[in-house]
mmCIF file of C-alpha atoms and ligand atoms in Angstrom:
data_model
loop_
_atom_site.group_PDB
_atom_site.id
_atom_site.type_symbol
_atom_site.label_atom_id
_atom_site.label_comp_id
_atom_site.label_asym_id
_atom_site.label_seq_id
_atom_site.Cartn_x
_atom_site.Cartn_y
_atom_site.Cartn_z
ATOM 1 C CA MET A 1 11.530 70.163 99.354
ATOM 2 C CA ASN A 2 11.911 68.869 95.828
ATOM 3 C CA ASP A 3 11.215 65.482 94.336
ATOM 4 C CA ILE A 4 14.715 64.680 93.144
ATOM 5 C CA GLY A 5 16.013 61.469 94.626
ATOM 6 C CA LYS A 6 12.635 60.536 95.955
ATOM 7 C CA ARG A 7 11.612 57.278 94.325
ATOM 8 C CA ARG A 8 8.118 56.927 93.079
ATOM 9 C CA PRO A 9 6.708 53.488 93.893
ATOM 10 C CA ILE A 10 6.979 51.327 90.784
ATOM 11 C CA ALA A 11 3.316 50.431 90.762
ATOM 12 C CA SER A 12 2.091 53.975 90.647
ATOM 13 C CA PRO A 13 2.195 55.665 87.248
ATOM 14 C CA ALA A 14 2.250 59.380 86.677
ATOM 15 C CA PRO A 15 -1.245 60.709 87.062
ATOM 16 C CA ALA A 16 -2.884 62.186 83.985
ATOM 17 C CA ALA A 17 -3.037 65.939 84.404
ATOM 18 C CA GLY A 18 -6.005 66.874 86.487
ATOM 19 C CA ALA A 19 -7.276 63.317 86.743
ATOM 20 C CA ASP A 20 -8.177 61.748 90.020
ATOM 21 C CA HIS A 21 -5.404 59.163 89.943
ATOM 22 C CA LYS A 22 -5.949 55.520 90.775
ATOM 23 C CA PRO A 23 -2.962 53.150 90.362
ATOM 24 C CA ALA A 24 -3.534 50.788 87.450
ATOM 25 C CA PRO A 25 -2.666 47.111 87.731
ATOM 26 C CA LEU A 26 0.794 46.390 86.327
ATOM 27 C CA GLY A 27 0.708 45.983 82.567
ATOM 28 C CA GLY A 28 -2.584 47.734 82.094
ATOM 29 C CA PHE A 29 -3.763 51.023 80.731
ATOM 30 C CA PRO A 30 -2.770 53.805 81.058
ATOM 31 C CA ARG A 31 0.817 52.657 81.526
ATOM 32 C CA VAL A 32 0.476 50.474 78.498
ATOM 33 C CA ARG A 33 -0.685 52.262 75.390
ATOM 34 C CA MET A 34 -0.644 50.047 72.313
ATOM 35 C CA ARG A 35 -0.953 53.081 70.076
ATOM 36 C CA ARG A 36 2.563 54.295 71.002
ATOM 37 C CA ASN A 37 4.071 51.722 68.620
ATOM 38 C CA ARG A 38 1.707 52.812 65.859
ATOM 39 C CA ARG A 39 2.086 56.554 66.104
ATOM 40 C CA ALA A 40 4.367 57.101 63.108
ATOM 41 C CA ALA A 41 5.557 55.240 60.046
ATOM 42 C CA TRP A 42 9.128 54.823 61.378
ATOM 43 C CA VAL A 43 7.991 52.990 64.499
ATOM 44 C CA ARG A 44 5.430 50.909 62.611
ATOM 45 C CA ASP A 45 8.279 49.905 60.294
ATOM 46 C CA LEU A 46 10.406 48.844 63.274
ATOM 47 C CA VAL A 47 7.788 46.702 65.000
ATOM 48 C CA ARG A 48 6.368 45.042 61.855
ATOM 49 C CA GLU A 49 6.376 41.248 62.249
ATOM 50 C CA HIS A 50 5.931 40.042 58.688
ATOM 51 C CA ALA A 51 7.221 41.412 55.442
ATOM 52 C CA LEU A 52 6.329 40.600 51.893
ATOM 53 C CA ALA A 53 9.114 40.593 49.311
ATOM 54 C CA PRO A 54 9.137 39.929 45.561
ATOM 55 C CA SER A 55 11.192 36.836 46.402
ATOM 56 C CA ASP A 56 8.062 35.352 48.028
ATOM 57 C CA LEU A 57 6.103 35.383 44.779
ATOM 58 C CA ILE A 58 5.541 32.889 41.982
ATOM 59 C CA TRP A 59 3.784 34.291 38.936
ATOM 60 C CA PRO A 60 1.274 31.953 37.235
ATOM 61 C CA VAL A 61 1.076 32.644 33.494
ATOM 62 C CA PHE A 62 -1.204 31.433 30.709
ATOM 63 C CA VAL A 63 0.363 30.537 27.396
ATOM 64 C CA VAL A 64 -1.278 30.232 23.947
ATOM 65 C CA GLU A 65 -0.159 29.340 20.427
ATOM 66 C CA GLY A 66 0.846 32.095 18.024
ATOM 67 C CA THR A 67 3.170 35.056 18.013
ATOM 68 C CA LYS A 68 2.729 38.539 19.439
ATOM 69 C CA ALA A 69 -0.507 37.293 20.991
ATOM 70 C CA ARG A 70 -1.993 38.815 24.126
ATOM 71 C CA GLN A 71 -5.515 37.664 24.846
ATOM 72 C CA PRO A 72 -7.238 39.265 27.817
ATOM 73 C CA VAL A 73 -9.041 36.835 30.128
ATOM 74 C CA PRO A 74 -12.378 38.597 30.772
ATOM 75 C CA SER A 75 -12.982 37.071 34.203
ATOM 76 C CA MET A 76 -9.456 38.029 35.347
ATOM 77 C CA PRO A 77 -9.020 41.765 34.642
ATOM 78 C CA GLY A 78 -5.362 42.549 33.925
ATOM 79 C CA VAL A 79 -4.470 38.927 33.108
ATOM 80 C CA GLU A 80 -3.695 37.897 29.534
ATOM 81 C CA ARG A 81 -2.878 34.669 27.788
ATOM 82 C CA LEU A 82 0.467 35.209 26.110
ATOM 83 C CA SER A 83 2.139 33.589 23.148
ATOM 84 C CA ILE A 84 5.586 32.188 23.893
ATOM 85 C CA ASP A 85 7.499 35.175 22.438
ATOM 86 C CA VAL A 86 5.536 37.658 24.565
ATOM 87 C CA LEU A 87 5.829 35.419 27.604
ATOM 88 C CA VAL A 88 9.617 35.396 27.267
ATOM 89 C CA GLU A 89 9.611 39.236 27.161
ATOM 90 C CA GLN A 90 7.350 39.478 30.212
ATOM 91 C CA ALA A 91 9.486 36.970 32.063
ATOM 92 C CA ALA A 92 12.400 39.404 31.720
ATOM 93 C CA GLU A 93 10.447 41.960 33.730
ATOM 94 C CA ALA A 94 9.446 39.400 36.342
ATOM 95 C CA LYS A 95 13.079 38.463 36.804
ATOM 96 C CA HIS A 96 14.185 42.088 36.841
ATOM 97 C CA ILE A 97 11.829 42.938 39.709
ATOM 98 C CA GLY A 98 12.946 39.960 41.741
ATOM 99 C CA ILE A 99 10.291 37.296 41.183
ATOM 100 C CA PRO A 100 12.112 33.948 41.474
ATOM 101 C CA ALA A 101 9.804 31.722 39.409
ATOM 102 C CA LEU A 102 6.866 31.440 37.012
ATOM 103 C CA ALA A 103 4.222 28.719 36.807
ATOM 104 C CA VAL A 104 3.145 27.900 33.252
ATOM 105 C CA PHE A 105 -0.430 26.963 32.321
ATOM 106 C CA PRO A 106 -1.421 26.249 28.719
ATOM 107 C CA GLN A 107 -4.577 26.891 26.762
ATOM 108 C CA ILE A 108 -4.572 23.904 24.443
ATOM 109 C CA ALA A 109 -6.395 24.064 21.107
ATOM 110 C CA ASP A 110 -9.742 22.235 21.294
ATOM 111 C CA ASN A 111 -8.803 19.845 18.494
ATOM 112 C CA LEU A 112 -5.871 18.557 20.571
ATOM 113 C CA LYS A 113 -8.023 17.670 23.576
ATOM 114 C CA THR A 114 -8.806 13.966 23.664
ATOM 115 C CA GLN A 115 -10.204 11.426 26.079
ATOM 116 C CA ASP A 116 -6.750 9.967 26.660
ATOM 117 C CA ALA A 117 -5.211 13.475 27.053
ATOM 118 C CA ARG A 118 -2.310 12.280 24.891
ATOM 119 C CA GLU A 119 -1.139 15.841 24.178
ATOM 120 C CA ALA A 120 -0.079 16.036 27.846
ATOM 121 C CA THR A 121 2.835 13.710 27.110
ATOM 122 C CA ASN A 122 3.871 15.173 23.757
ATOM 123 C CA PRO A 123 7.445 16.486 24.193
ATOM 124 C CA ASP A 124 6.594 19.257 21.732
ATOM 125 C CA ASN A 125 3.378 20.399 23.367
ATOM 126 C CA LEU A 126 2.780 24.048 24.159
ATOM 127 C CA VAL A 127 4.011 23.737 27.756
ATOM 128 C CA CYS A 128 7.294 22.099 26.719
ATOM 129 C CA ARG A 129 7.941 24.679 24.016
ATOM 130 C CA ALA A 130 7.209 27.510 26.467
ATOM 131 C CA VAL A 131 9.521 25.974 29.078
ATOM 132 C CA ARG A 132 12.359 25.522 26.575
ATOM 133 C CA ALA A 133 12.032 29.139 25.403
ATOM 134 C CA LEU A 134 11.891 30.473 28.971
ATOM 135 C CA LYS A 135 14.880 28.487 30.180
ATOM 136 C CA LYS A 136 16.901 29.436 27.118
ATOM 137 C CA ALA A 137 16.250 33.167 27.571
ATOM 138 C CA HIS A 138 16.301 33.226 31.395
ATOM 139 C CA PRO A 139 18.226 30.247 32.742
ATOM 140 C CA ASP A 140 18.125 31.669 36.290
ATOM 141 C CA LEU A 141 14.371 32.080 36.426
ATOM 142 C CA GLY A 142 12.625 29.089 37.991
ATOM 143 C CA VAL A 143 9.878 27.395 35.992
ATOM 144 C CA VAL A 144 7.078 25.452 37.654
ATOM 145 C CA CYS A 145 4.794 23.163 35.638
ATOM 146 C CA ASP A 146 1.448 21.772 36.690
ATOM 147 C CA VAL A 147 1.063 18.059 36.279
ATOM 148 C CA ALA A 148 -2.610 17.233 35.683
ATOM 149 C CA LEU A 149 -4.600 16.346 32.611
ATOM 150 C CA ASP A 150 -7.341 18.986 32.621
ATOM 151 C CA PRO A 151 -5.918 21.342 29.978
ATOM 152 C CA PHE A 152 -5.452 18.367 27.605
ATOM 153 C CA ASN A 153 -8.522 16.307 28.415
ATOM 154 C CA SER A 154 -11.744 16.528 26.419
ATOM 155 C CA ASP A 155 -13.608 15.864 29.688
ATOM 156 C CA GLY A 156 -11.974 18.810 31.447
ATOM 157 C CA HIS A 157 -11.030 16.533 34.351
ATOM 158 C CA ASP A 158 -7.592 16.231 35.950
ATOM 159 C CA GLY A 159 -7.701 12.474 35.408
ATOM 160 C CA LEU A 160 -8.784 9.990 32.784
ATOM 161 C CA VAL A 161 -12.505 9.308 32.789
ATOM 162 C CA ARG A 162 -14.281 6.008 32.103
ATOM 163 C CA ASP A 163 -18.033 5.560 32.490
ATOM 164 C CA GLY A 164 -18.190 8.836 34.376
ATOM 165 C CA LYS A 165 -15.517 7.711 36.892
ATOM 166 C CA ILE A 166 -12.125 9.375 37.334
ATOM 167 C CA LEU A 167 -9.535 6.591 37.118
ATOM 168 C CA ASN A 168 -6.764 6.840 39.692
ATOM 169 C CA ASP A 169 -3.964 4.430 38.794
ATOM 170 C CA GLU A 170 -4.375 4.786 35.015
ATOM 171 C CA THR A 171 -4.137 8.555 35.448
ATOM 172 C CA VAL A 172 -1.004 8.293 37.585
ATOM 173 C CA ALA A 173 0.700 6.342 34.795
ATOM 174 C CA VAL A 174 0.061 9.257 32.403
ATOM 175 C CA LEU A 175 1.138 11.835 35.005
ATOM 176 C CA ARG A 176 4.485 10.064 35.365
ATOM 177 C CA ARG A 177 5.128 10.490 31.665
ATOM 178 C CA GLN A 178 3.849 14.069 31.676
ATOM 179 C CA ALA A 179 6.207 14.921 34.554
ATOM 180 C CA VAL A 180 9.227 13.444 32.782
ATOM 181 C CA VAL A 181 8.405 15.156 29.481
ATOM 182 C CA HIS A 182 8.047 18.550 31.189
ATOM 183 C CA ALA A 183 11.201 18.077 33.244
ATOM 184 C CA GLU A 184 13.155 17.023 30.168
ATOM 185 C CA ALA A 185 12.027 20.251 28.491
ATOM 186 C CA GLY A 186 13.737 22.093 31.380
ATOM 187 C CA CYS A 187 11.010 22.539 33.966
ATOM 188 C CA ASP A 188 12.600 23.030 37.404
ATOM 189 C CA VAL A 189 9.634 22.219 39.635
ATOM 190 C CA ILE A 190 7.018 19.603 38.868
ATOM 191 C CA ALA A 191 3.755 20.444 40.601
ATOM 192 C CA PRO A 192 1.147 17.677 40.553
ATOM 193 C CA SER A 193 -2.217 19.421 40.987
ATOM 194 C CA ASP A 194 -4.469 16.478 40.155
ATOM 195 C CA MET A 195 -5.105 15.014 43.643
ATOM 196 C CA MET A 196 -4.887 11.385 42.488
ATOM 197 C CA ASP A 197 -3.695 9.056 45.249
ATOM 198 C CA GLY A 198 -0.065 7.979 45.147
ATOM 199 C CA ARG A 199 0.983 10.400 42.451
ATOM 200 C CA ILE A 200 3.741 12.180 44.349
ATOM 201 C CA GLY A 201 5.731 8.997 44.944
ATOM 202 C CA ALA A 202 5.035 7.771 41.428
ATOM 203 C CA VAL A 203 6.160 11.039 39.857
ATOM 204 C CA ARG A 204 9.261 11.204 42.073
ATOM 205 C CA ASP A 205 10.234 7.664 41.042
ATOM 206 C CA ALA A 206 9.649 8.430 37.383
ATOM 207 C CA LEU A 207 11.818 11.549 37.553
ATOM 208 C CA ASP A 208 14.582 9.688 39.383
ATOM 209 C CA ALA A 209 14.479 6.788 36.930
ATOM 210 C CA ALA A 210 14.925 9.298 34.098
ATOM 211 C CA GLY A 211 17.982 10.788 35.816
ATOM 212 C CA LEU A 212 16.068 13.923 36.827
ATOM 213 C CA MET A 213 16.765 13.691 40.542
ATOM 214 C CA ASP A 214 17.451 17.444 40.869
ATOM 215 C CA VAL A 215 13.970 18.413 39.716
ATOM 216 C CA ASN A 216 11.818 19.530 42.664
ATOM 217 C CA VAL A 217 8.338 18.237 43.375
ATOM 218 C CA LEU A 218 5.833 20.761 44.686
ATOM 219 C CA ALA A 219 2.746 18.875 45.827
ATOM 220 C CA TYR A 220 -0.631 20.515 45.590
ATOM 221 C CA ALA A 221 -1.132 18.586 48.791
ATOM 222 C CA ALA A 222 -4.289 20.109 50.245
ATOM 223 C CA LYS A 223 -6.317 21.127 47.236
ATOM 224 C CA TYR A 224 -10.001 21.740 47.778
ATOM 225 C CA ALA A 225 -12.958 21.286 45.436
ATOM 226 C CA SER A 226 -13.475 25.016 45.208
ATOM 227 C CA ALA A 227 -15.766 27.442 43.421
ATOM 228 C CA PHE A 228 -12.826 29.841 43.303
ATOM 229 C CA TYR A 229 -11.188 28.111 40.304
ATOM 230 C CA GLY A 230 -13.857 29.334 37.859
ATOM 231 C CA PRO A 231 -11.857 32.100 36.140
ATOM 232 C CA PHE A 232 -8.807 29.811 35.770
ATOM 233 C CA ARG A 233 -10.918 27.293 33.907
ATOM 234 C CA ASP A 234 -11.993 30.102 31.558
ATOM 235 C CA ALA A 235 -8.341 31.047 31.081
ATOM 236 C CA VAL A 236 -7.198 27.525 30.128
ATOM 237 C CA GLY A 237 -10.448 26.823 28.293
ATOM 238 C CA SER A 238 -11.456 23.810 30.370
ATOM 239 C CA SER A 239 -14.704 25.186 31.818
ATOM 240 C CA GLY A 240 -16.752 24.385 28.699
ATOM 241 C CA ALA A 241 -15.422 20.839 28.610
ATOM 242 C CA LEU A 242 -15.813 20.013 32.297
ATOM 243 C CA LYS A 243 -18.532 17.495 32.944
ATOM 244 C CA GLY A 244 -19.681 17.352 36.539
ATOM 245 C CA ASP A 245 -17.446 18.468 39.382
ATOM 246 C CA LYS A 246 -14.110 17.449 40.924
ATOM 247 C CA LYS A 247 -15.420 16.360 44.321
ATOM 248 C CA THR A 248 -14.279 12.741 44.010
ATOM 249 C CA TYR A 249 -10.635 13.815 43.995
ATOM 250 C CA GLN A 250 -10.336 17.366 45.343
ATOM 251 C CA MET A 251 -11.015 17.878 49.065
ATOM 252 C CA ASP A 252 -14.215 18.781 50.860
ATOM 253 C CA PRO A 253 -14.007 22.445 51.978
ATOM 254 C CA ALA A 254 -15.340 21.410 55.389
ATOM 255 C CA ASN A 255 -12.239 19.357 56.320
ATOM 256 C CA THR A 256 -8.897 20.220 57.920
ATOM 257 C CA ASP A 257 -7.679 17.037 59.634
ATOM 258 C CA GLU A 258 -7.912 15.412 56.219
ATOM 259 C CA ALA A 259 -5.628 18.121 54.825
ATOM 260 C CA LEU A 260 -2.984 17.119 57.370
ATOM 261 C CA ARG A 261 -3.250 13.485 56.249
ATOM 262 C CA GLU A 262 -2.898 14.524 52.598
ATOM 263 C CA VAL A 263 0.174 16.621 53.383
ATOM 264 C CA ALA A 264 1.739 13.868 55.534
ATOM 265 C CA LEU A 265 1.356 11.390 52.678
ATOM 266 C CA ASP A 266 2.855 13.733 50.101
ATOM 267 C CA ILE A 267 5.840 14.414 52.344
ATOM 268 C CA ALA A 268 6.315 10.685 52.918
ATOM 269 C CA GLU A 269 6.178 10.158 49.147
ATOM 270 C CA GLY A 270 8.993 12.673 48.612
ATOM 271 C CA ALA A 271 7.467 16.129 48.111
ATOM 272 C CA ASP A 272 10.043 18.922 48.449
ATOM 273 C CA MET A 273 7.398 21.578 49.035
ATOM 274 C CA VAL A 274 3.718 21.375 49.839
ATOM 275 C CA MET A 275 0.880 23.673 48.875
ATOM 276 C CA VAL A 276 -2.495 24.698 50.197
ATOM 277 C CA LYS A 277 -5.066 25.834 47.651
ATOM 278 C CA PRO A 278 -7.120 28.079 47.475
ATOM 279 C CA GLY A 279 -5.578 30.718 49.738
ATOM 280 C CA LEU A 280 -7.755 33.229 51.538
ATOM 281 C CA PRO A 281 -10.638 30.908 52.449
ATOM 282 C CA TYR A 282 -8.109 28.349 53.791
ATOM 283 C CA LEU A 283 -5.713 30.403 55.930
ATOM 284 C CA ASP A 284 -6.465 28.143 58.898
ATOM 285 C CA VAL A 285 -5.342 25.113 56.890
ATOM 286 C CA LEU A 286 -2.169 26.918 55.844
ATOM 287 C CA ARG A 287 -1.320 27.714 59.464
ATOM 288 C CA ARG A 288 -1.970 24.154 60.634
ATOM 289 C CA VAL A 289 0.089 22.670 57.819
ATOM 290 C CA LYS A 290 3.028 24.983 58.502
ATOM 291 C CA ASP A 291 2.915 24.391 62.270
ATOM 292 C CA THR A 292 2.537 20.642 61.964
ATOM 293 C CA PHE A 293 5.159 19.822 59.323
ATOM 294 C CA LYS A 294 7.530 22.819 59.210
ATOM 295 C CA MET A 295 7.934 22.129 55.505
ATOM 296 C CA PRO A 296 8.411 24.711 52.768
ATOM 297 C CA THR A 297 4.739 25.594 52.488
ATOM 298 C CA PHE A 298 3.262 27.441 49.537
ATOM 299 C CA VAL A 299 -0.196 28.851 49.024
ATOM 300 C CA TYR A 300 -2.119 29.447 45.811
ATOM 301 C CA ASN A 301 -4.007 32.758 45.761
ATOM 302 C CA VAL A 302 -6.335 31.433 43.062
ATOM 303 C CA SER A 303 -8.129 32.978 40.120
ATOM 304 C CA GLY A 304 -11.450 33.541 41.890
ATOM 305 C CA GLU A 305 -9.779 35.366 44.755
ATOM 306 C CA TYR A 306 -8.030 37.563 42.194
ATOM 307 C CA ALA A 307 -11.243 38.169 40.231
ATOM 308 C CA MET A 308 -13.236 39.215 43.304
ATOM 309 C CA LEU A 309 -10.659 41.744 44.354
ATOM 310 C CA LYS A 310 -10.258 43.205 40.862
ATOM 311 C CA ALA A 311 -14.007 43.405 40.282
ATOM 312 C CA ALA A 312 -14.583 45.259 43.544
ATOM 313 C CA GLY A 313 -11.681 47.574 42.710
ATOM 314 C CA GLN A 314 -13.050 48.309 39.230
ATOM 315 C CA ASN A 315 -16.377 49.218 40.781
ATOM 316 C CA GLY A 316 -14.691 51.613 43.169
ATOM 317 C CA TRP A 317 -15.914 49.510 46.089
ATOM 318 C CA LEU A 318 -12.512 49.075 47.617
ATOM 319 C CA ASP A 319 -8.945 50.210 47.112
ATOM 320 C CA ALA A 320 -7.689 47.247 45.083
ATOM 321 C CA GLU A 321 -4.002 47.998 45.618
ATOM 322 C CA ARG A 322 -4.272 48.080 49.387
ATOM 323 C CA ALA A 323 -6.560 45.049 49.444
ATOM 324 C CA MET A 324 -3.995 43.168 47.334
ATOM 325 C CA MET A 325 -1.091 43.924 49.682
ATOM 326 C CA GLU A 326 -3.216 43.121 52.724
ATOM 327 C CA THR A 327 -4.169 39.791 51.151
ATOM 328 C CA LEU A 328 -0.585 38.887 50.324
ATOM 329 C CA VAL A 329 0.772 39.699 53.770
ATOM 330 C CA ALA A 330 -2.071 37.633 55.271
ATOM 331 C CA PHE A 331 -0.485 34.596 53.596
ATOM 332 C CA LYS A 332 2.886 35.398 55.146
ATOM 333 C CA ARG A 333 1.229 35.820 58.553
ATOM 334 C CA ALA A 334 -0.509 32.458 58.174
ATOM 335 C CA GLY A 335 2.816 30.749 57.488
ATOM 336 C CA ALA A 336 3.343 30.739 53.719
ATOM 337 C CA ASP A 337 6.915 30.632 52.444
ATOM 338 C CA ALA A 338 5.854 31.446 48.903
ATOM 339 C CA ILE A 339 2.670 32.608 47.208
ATOM 340 C CA LEU A 340 1.441 31.757 43.729
ATOM 341 C CA THR A 341 -0.472 34.853 42.710
ATOM 342 C CA TYR A 342 -1.704 36.594 39.581
ATOM 343 C CA HIS A 343 -0.875 39.822 41.440
ATOM 344 C CA ALA A 344 2.849 38.953 41.405
ATOM 345 C CA ILE A 345 4.038 41.577 38.917
ATOM 346 C CA GLU A 346 1.829 44.335 40.279
ATOM 347 C CA ALA A 347 2.777 43.582 43.870
ATOM 348 C CA ALA A 348 6.495 43.349 43.104
ATOM 349 C CA ARG A 349 6.347 46.692 41.292
ATOM 350 C CA LEU A 350 4.661 48.294 44.281
ATOM 351 C CA LEU A 351 7.243 46.832 46.652
ATOM 352 C CA ALA A 352 10.029 48.218 44.455
ATOM 353 C CA LYS A 353 8.390 51.642 44.439
ATOM 354 C CA ALA A 354 7.993 51.644 48.215
ATOM 355 C CA LYS A 355 11.724 50.903 48.578
ATOM 356 C CA SER A 356 12.939 53.666 46.248
HETATM 357 C C1 PBG B 1 -5.787 22.138 37.356
HETATM 358 C C2 PBG B 1 -5.570 23.358 38.116
HETATM 359 C C3 PBG B 1 -6.562 24.237 38.549
HETATM 360 C C4 PBG B 1 -5.916 25.314 39.098
HETATM 361 C C5 PBG B 1 -4.551 25.085 39.037
HETATM 362 N N1 PBG B 1 -4.342 23.846 38.428
HETATM 363 C C6 PBG B 1 -8.034 24.184 38.399
HETATM 364 C C7 PBG B 1 -8.787 23.043 38.853
HETATM 365 O O1 PBG B 1 -8.346 22.237 39.651
HETATM 366 O O2 PBG B 1 -9.912 22.936 38.369
HETATM 367 C C8 PBG B 1 -6.636 26.510 39.640
HETATM 368 C C9 PBG B 1 -5.887 27.779 39.729
HETATM 369 C C10 PBG B 1 -6.707 28.995 39.898
HETATM 370 O O3 PBG B 1 -7.935 28.974 40.050
HETATM 371 O O4 PBG B 1 -6.080 30.058 39.851
HETATM 372 N N2 PBG B 1 -5.380 20.956 37.803
#
């Protein structure tokens, strides 16, 4: 007698050769073998849940005065401050490999940094000139500008300082002007990163009153008082100037419910997109923000995160390329729609290579 036509009971799997077979509970091993979907690249490709694309990336760049200038930032291996002409050339590559937008950060000459941060609202400041040059050469490339006073302030703080206190409402009045000046220079996305209260609504109103209603507002909504900004402050030259810390305006790293309140306020005040910053140490915040508000949610993979990875890579302690891609996909997994990262060009090049 043969077995054809004889049904095997559903609950009893084929016995392993030679094994003393005991039926497994439905759904369990050995019927279920998770490794089957991992056994070859083609099947891993098919079952992959999250994908990183160049179109997810925003490239933060540092701009300096001069021409043909490229100044390496020692605490950020591979990152350079660029003069406007070089920046415009580099932007061509970014666009070519599919990066949708840049974020411009200036290193302002020390003699232009004042207590009233007046250079921040000069329509001919370094940021405005960089934005005009970028938009002229690459009209289709998005340009994001930070709105905060730290690069322009002799105190190194994001707000105006009086008697050691960071002034909220006086700062917001300057931020409104800074936002309008940057947007008039051609900036597409105004990104207040200062964490003053009420600034998103104030900036939105100022833009609208100036007829700039199409300019987006990206709120650094949940921005923490983090040790991971150190290399950035070297890059923009604000670390020497900074007196004290930013704990009276940036968030306490121990809080998440507070992040949700911050984000809710910024949305109510008219933010088009919200951001969580830093990235890797705050993936839980990113996930909660995305789940709660379902807003376009960005994350900033900040300078210190970049520096750690590069330093370990340079020491041969880890494979920096793989660690970079793993980091970036972690942001997608945690709910990010877009990622500001100093790895943008390198990652986009790798993605292009993997495709070809
Ligand atoms: C300034 C600003 C900071 C960063 C972006 N905008 C630094 C700070 O708040 O001190 C940090 C970015 C990074 O570390 O890569 N308002």
